[in-house]
Structure formats: C-alpha cells, structure tokens
Short mmCIF file of N, CA and C in Angstrom, two decimals:
data_model
loop_
_atom_site.label_atom_id
_atom_site.label_comp_id
_atom_site.label_asym_id
_atom_site.label_seq_id
_atom_site.Cartn_x
_atom_site.Cartn_y
_atom_site.Cartn_z
N MET A 1 31.19 -24.86 -5.22
CA MET A 1 30.05 -25.73 -5.22
C MET A 1 29.27 -25.49 -6.50
N SER A 2 28.77 -26.51 -7.10
CA SER A 2 27.93 -26.35 -8.28
C SER A 2 26.75 -27.31 -8.19
N ILE A 3 25.64 -26.91 -8.77
CA ILE A 3 24.44 -27.74 -8.78
C ILE A 3 23.84 -27.73 -10.18
N GLN A 4 23.13 -28.78 -10.50
CA GLN A 4 22.44 -28.87 -11.78
C GLN A 4 20.97 -28.48 -11.56
N LEU A 5 20.49 -27.56 -12.37
CA LEU A 5 19.11 -27.10 -12.27
C LEU A 5 18.35 -27.45 -13.53
N SER A 6 17.08 -27.73 -13.38
CA SER A 6 16.25 -27.93 -14.56
C SER A 6 16.08 -26.57 -15.23
N GLU A 7 15.70 -26.58 -16.50
CA GLU A 7 15.51 -25.31 -17.22
C GLU A 7 14.42 -24.47 -16.57
N GLU A 8 13.37 -25.12 -16.09
CA GLU A 8 12.27 -24.40 -15.46
C GLU A 8 12.72 -23.71 -14.17
N VAL A 9 13.47 -24.42 -13.33
CA VAL A 9 13.96 -23.84 -12.08
C VAL A 9 14.92 -22.68 -12.38
N GLU A 10 15.79 -22.86 -13.35
CA GLU A 10 16.72 -21.80 -13.71
C GLU A 10 15.97 -20.57 -14.22
N ARG A 11 14.99 -20.77 -15.05
CA ARG A 11 14.18 -19.67 -15.58
C ARG A 11 13.47 -18.93 -14.44
N ASN A 12 12.93 -19.69 -13.48
CA ASN A 12 12.25 -19.07 -12.35
C ASN A 12 13.22 -18.27 -11.48
N LEU A 13 14.43 -18.79 -11.27
CA LEU A 13 15.43 -18.06 -10.50
C LEU A 13 15.81 -16.75 -11.18
N VAL A 14 15.99 -16.80 -12.49
CA VAL A 14 16.32 -15.58 -13.24
C VAL A 14 15.19 -14.56 -13.09
N ASN A 15 13.94 -15.01 -13.21
CA ASN A 15 12.80 -14.09 -13.06
C ASN A 15 12.72 -13.50 -11.67
N LEU A 16 12.90 -14.32 -10.64
CA LEU A 16 12.84 -13.82 -9.27
C LEU A 16 13.95 -12.81 -9.00
N ALA A 17 15.15 -13.10 -9.47
CA ALA A 17 16.27 -12.16 -9.29
C ALA A 17 15.98 -10.85 -10.01
N TYR A 18 15.47 -10.93 -11.23
CA TYR A 18 15.15 -9.73 -12.01
C TYR A 18 14.10 -8.88 -11.29
N GLN A 19 13.07 -9.53 -10.74
CA GLN A 19 12.00 -8.80 -10.04
C GLN A 19 12.54 -8.04 -8.84
N ARG A 20 13.61 -8.54 -8.25
CA ARG A 20 14.20 -7.88 -7.09
C ARG A 20 15.36 -6.95 -7.46
N GLY A 21 15.64 -6.85 -8.76
CA GLY A 21 16.71 -5.97 -9.21
C GLY A 21 18.09 -6.48 -8.83
N MET A 22 18.24 -7.81 -8.81
CA MET A 22 19.49 -8.42 -8.38
C MET A 22 20.02 -9.34 -9.47
N SER A 23 21.32 -9.62 -9.41
CA SER A 23 21.86 -10.67 -10.27
C SER A 23 21.43 -12.01 -9.67
N VAL A 24 21.48 -13.06 -10.49
CA VAL A 24 21.11 -14.38 -10.00
C VAL A 24 22.05 -14.80 -8.88
N ASP A 25 23.35 -14.53 -9.03
CA ASP A 25 24.32 -14.87 -7.99
C ASP A 25 23.99 -14.18 -6.66
N ASP A 26 23.72 -12.87 -6.73
CA ASP A 26 23.39 -12.13 -5.51
C ASP A 26 22.08 -12.63 -4.90
N TYR A 27 21.11 -12.90 -5.76
CA TYR A 27 19.82 -13.40 -5.26
C TYR A 27 20.00 -14.74 -4.55
N LEU A 28 20.77 -15.66 -5.15
CA LEU A 28 21.00 -16.96 -4.53
C LEU A 28 21.78 -16.83 -3.23
N GLN A 29 22.77 -15.95 -3.20
CA GLN A 29 23.53 -15.72 -1.97
C GLN A 29 22.60 -15.25 -0.85
N ASP A 30 21.73 -14.29 -1.17
CA ASP A 30 20.79 -13.76 -0.19
C ASP A 30 19.81 -14.85 0.27
N LEU A 31 19.27 -15.58 -0.68
CA LEU A 31 18.31 -16.65 -0.37
C LEU A 31 18.94 -17.71 0.52
N LEU A 32 20.13 -18.16 0.15
CA LEU A 32 20.79 -19.20 0.93
C LEU A 32 21.21 -18.70 2.30
N ALA A 33 21.62 -17.46 2.40
CA ALA A 33 21.99 -16.90 3.70
C ALA A 33 20.78 -16.88 4.63
N ARG A 34 19.62 -16.48 4.09
CA ARG A 34 18.41 -16.46 4.92
C ARG A 34 17.98 -17.87 5.31
N GLU A 35 18.02 -18.78 4.37
CA GLU A 35 17.56 -20.15 4.63
C GLU A 35 18.47 -20.90 5.59
N THR A 36 19.75 -20.62 5.57
CA THR A 36 20.67 -21.35 6.44
C THR A 36 20.72 -20.78 7.85
N THR A 37 20.08 -19.64 8.09
CA THR A 37 20.06 -19.07 9.44
C THR A 37 18.71 -19.22 10.10
N LEU A 38 17.77 -19.93 9.49
CA LEU A 38 16.42 -20.04 10.05
C LEU A 38 16.40 -20.67 11.44
N GLY A 39 17.21 -21.67 11.67
CA GLY A 39 17.21 -22.35 12.95
C GLY A 39 17.95 -21.62 14.04
N GLN A 40 18.67 -20.59 13.69
CA GLN A 40 19.48 -19.85 14.66
C GLN A 40 18.65 -18.71 15.25
N THR A 41 18.92 -18.40 16.48
CA THR A 41 18.22 -17.28 17.08
C THR A 41 18.96 -16.00 16.76
N ALA A 42 18.24 -15.07 16.21
CA ALA A 42 18.83 -13.78 15.88
C ALA A 42 18.52 -12.78 16.99
N THR A 43 19.45 -11.95 17.28
CA THR A 43 19.23 -10.91 18.28
C THR A 43 19.22 -9.57 17.57
N PHE A 44 18.04 -9.08 17.28
CA PHE A 44 17.88 -7.81 16.61
C PHE A 44 17.46 -6.77 17.63
N THR A 45 18.11 -5.64 17.58
CA THR A 45 17.68 -4.54 18.43
C THR A 45 16.46 -3.89 17.78
N HIS A 46 15.81 -3.03 18.53
CA HIS A 46 14.67 -2.30 17.98
C HIS A 46 15.10 -1.45 16.78
N ASP A 47 16.28 -0.90 16.86
CA ASP A 47 16.80 -0.09 15.75
C ASP A 47 17.02 -0.96 14.51
N ASP A 48 17.54 -2.19 14.71
CA ASP A 48 17.72 -3.11 13.58
C ASP A 48 16.38 -3.44 12.93
N GLN A 49 15.38 -3.69 13.78
CA GLN A 49 14.06 -4.03 13.26
C GLN A 49 13.45 -2.85 12.51
N ALA A 50 13.60 -1.66 13.05
CA ALA A 50 13.06 -0.47 12.40
C ALA A 50 13.76 -0.22 11.06
N THR A 51 15.08 -0.39 11.04
CA THR A 51 15.84 -0.20 9.80
C THR A 51 15.41 -1.22 8.75
N ALA A 52 15.24 -2.47 9.16
CA ALA A 52 14.81 -3.51 8.23
C ALA A 52 13.41 -3.22 7.71
N PHE A 53 12.52 -2.77 8.58
CA PHE A 53 11.16 -2.44 8.15
C PHE A 53 11.16 -1.29 7.15
N LEU A 54 11.92 -0.25 7.43
CA LEU A 54 11.97 0.90 6.52
C LEU A 54 12.57 0.51 5.17
N ALA A 55 13.58 -0.35 5.18
CA ALA A 55 14.16 -0.82 3.91
C ALA A 55 13.13 -1.62 3.13
N TRP A 56 12.35 -2.45 3.84
CA TRP A 56 11.29 -3.22 3.19
C TRP A 56 10.24 -2.29 2.61
N ALA A 57 9.81 -1.30 3.38
CA ALA A 57 8.79 -0.36 2.91
C ALA A 57 9.28 0.43 1.70
N ASP A 58 10.56 0.82 1.72
CA ASP A 58 11.13 1.58 0.61
C ASP A 58 11.29 0.73 -0.66
N SER A 59 11.20 -0.59 -0.53
CA SER A 59 11.37 -1.45 -1.71
C SER A 59 10.16 -1.44 -2.62
N PHE A 60 9.04 -0.88 -2.17
CA PHE A 60 7.84 -0.83 -3.00
C PHE A 60 7.84 0.43 -3.85
N PRO A 61 7.26 0.35 -5.05
CA PRO A 61 7.24 1.55 -5.90
C PRO A 61 6.30 2.61 -5.34
N ASP A 62 6.63 3.85 -5.62
CA ASP A 62 5.75 4.95 -5.23
C ASP A 62 4.50 4.90 -6.08
N THR A 63 3.36 5.14 -5.47
CA THR A 63 2.11 5.19 -6.21
C THR A 63 1.48 6.56 -6.02
N PRO A 64 0.78 7.04 -7.03
CA PRO A 64 0.18 8.37 -6.88
C PRO A 64 -0.94 8.35 -5.85
N SER A 65 -1.13 9.47 -5.20
CA SER A 65 -2.23 9.56 -4.24
C SER A 65 -3.53 9.77 -5.00
N LEU A 66 -4.64 9.59 -4.31
CA LEU A 66 -5.94 9.79 -4.93
C LEU A 66 -6.17 11.27 -5.22
N ALA A 67 -6.97 11.54 -6.20
CA ALA A 67 -7.32 12.92 -6.53
C ALA A 67 -8.08 13.52 -5.35
N SER A 68 -8.09 14.84 -5.25
CA SER A 68 -8.74 15.49 -4.10
C SER A 68 -10.22 15.14 -4.01
N GLU A 69 -10.90 14.94 -5.15
CA GLU A 69 -12.33 14.61 -5.09
C GLU A 69 -12.58 13.16 -4.66
N ALA A 70 -11.52 12.37 -4.54
CA ALA A 70 -11.68 10.98 -4.11
C ALA A 70 -11.34 10.80 -2.64
N LYS A 71 -11.05 11.86 -1.94
CA LYS A 71 -10.68 11.74 -0.53
C LYS A 71 -11.94 11.66 0.33
N PRO A 72 -11.95 10.81 1.33
CA PRO A 72 -13.15 10.61 2.15
C PRO A 72 -13.67 11.88 2.81
N GLU A 73 -12.79 12.79 3.22
CA GLU A 73 -13.28 13.98 3.91
C GLU A 73 -14.05 14.91 2.99
N VAL A 74 -14.00 14.69 1.69
CA VAL A 74 -14.73 15.51 0.74
C VAL A 74 -16.13 14.93 0.51
N GLY A 75 -16.39 13.73 0.99
CA GLY A 75 -17.69 13.11 0.81
C GLY A 75 -17.72 12.20 -0.40
N THR A 76 -16.77 11.33 -0.49
CA THR A 76 -16.63 10.44 -1.64
C THR A 76 -17.56 9.24 -1.53
N ASP A 77 -18.11 8.83 -2.63
CA ASP A 77 -18.77 7.53 -2.66
C ASP A 77 -18.10 6.72 -3.77
N ARG A 78 -18.41 5.44 -3.86
CA ARG A 78 -17.74 4.55 -4.80
C ARG A 78 -17.93 4.98 -6.25
N SER A 79 -19.01 5.63 -6.57
CA SER A 79 -19.24 6.03 -7.96
C SER A 79 -18.21 7.05 -8.42
N MET A 80 -17.63 7.82 -7.49
CA MET A 80 -16.60 8.78 -7.87
C MET A 80 -15.29 8.05 -8.19
N LEU A 81 -15.05 6.92 -7.52
CA LEU A 81 -13.82 6.18 -7.75
C LEU A 81 -13.90 5.35 -9.04
N TYR A 82 -15.10 4.89 -9.37
CA TYR A 82 -15.30 4.01 -10.54
C TYR A 82 -16.43 4.57 -11.40
N PRO A 83 -16.23 5.69 -12.06
CA PRO A 83 -17.34 6.31 -12.81
C PRO A 83 -17.83 5.46 -13.98
N ASP A 84 -16.96 4.62 -14.53
CA ASP A 84 -17.37 3.80 -15.66
C ASP A 84 -18.22 2.61 -15.25
N ARG A 85 -18.37 2.35 -13.97
CA ARG A 85 -19.12 1.18 -13.50
C ARG A 85 -20.50 1.54 -12.97
N TRP A 86 -20.84 2.80 -12.92
CA TRP A 86 -22.14 3.19 -12.33
C TRP A 86 -23.04 3.76 -13.37
#
C-alpha cells in the first residue's frame, strides 16, 4: 500500500517519530494498529494494564529531585524555589 503525503504532513510524521525514538515506518505501524482497533473491545487483565502503565511511566525522562532546602518538611516557601523573583 502506498499513499501520497504533503510535505508538511511528512515533516510532521518524521518529527513525531523522532520524538518517540522510532523510525517513521515503526511509528506509522504503531499508529495504524492503534487506530484500527479503536472500535474493538480489548480484554486487558490487571497485569496487562499495570505493565502498560509502567511502560508509559518509564517513557518519561528522569528529572532531578528538589534540593533538600526546597522540600516542604524543611519549611520551604516560594522565595526559596525562585530566589531571582523575590
């Protein structure tokens, strides 16, 4: 199967695939697989749902935690988080 895409749509597909760390082919396969199963009822077990959630959560980049002086139990106020604004 082949389709003709405008340059803008093709550029957007390449960007979306890149953001997800996928090739355009893999991204389109995944997208089409999800879109073509929308009307079907899926039977996911609790384990399937938990696995999918954990995979989704792991897809986000790690971010550093707040410094110890910015933790609420130490008595933080907003001026400690944004010293250049107060």
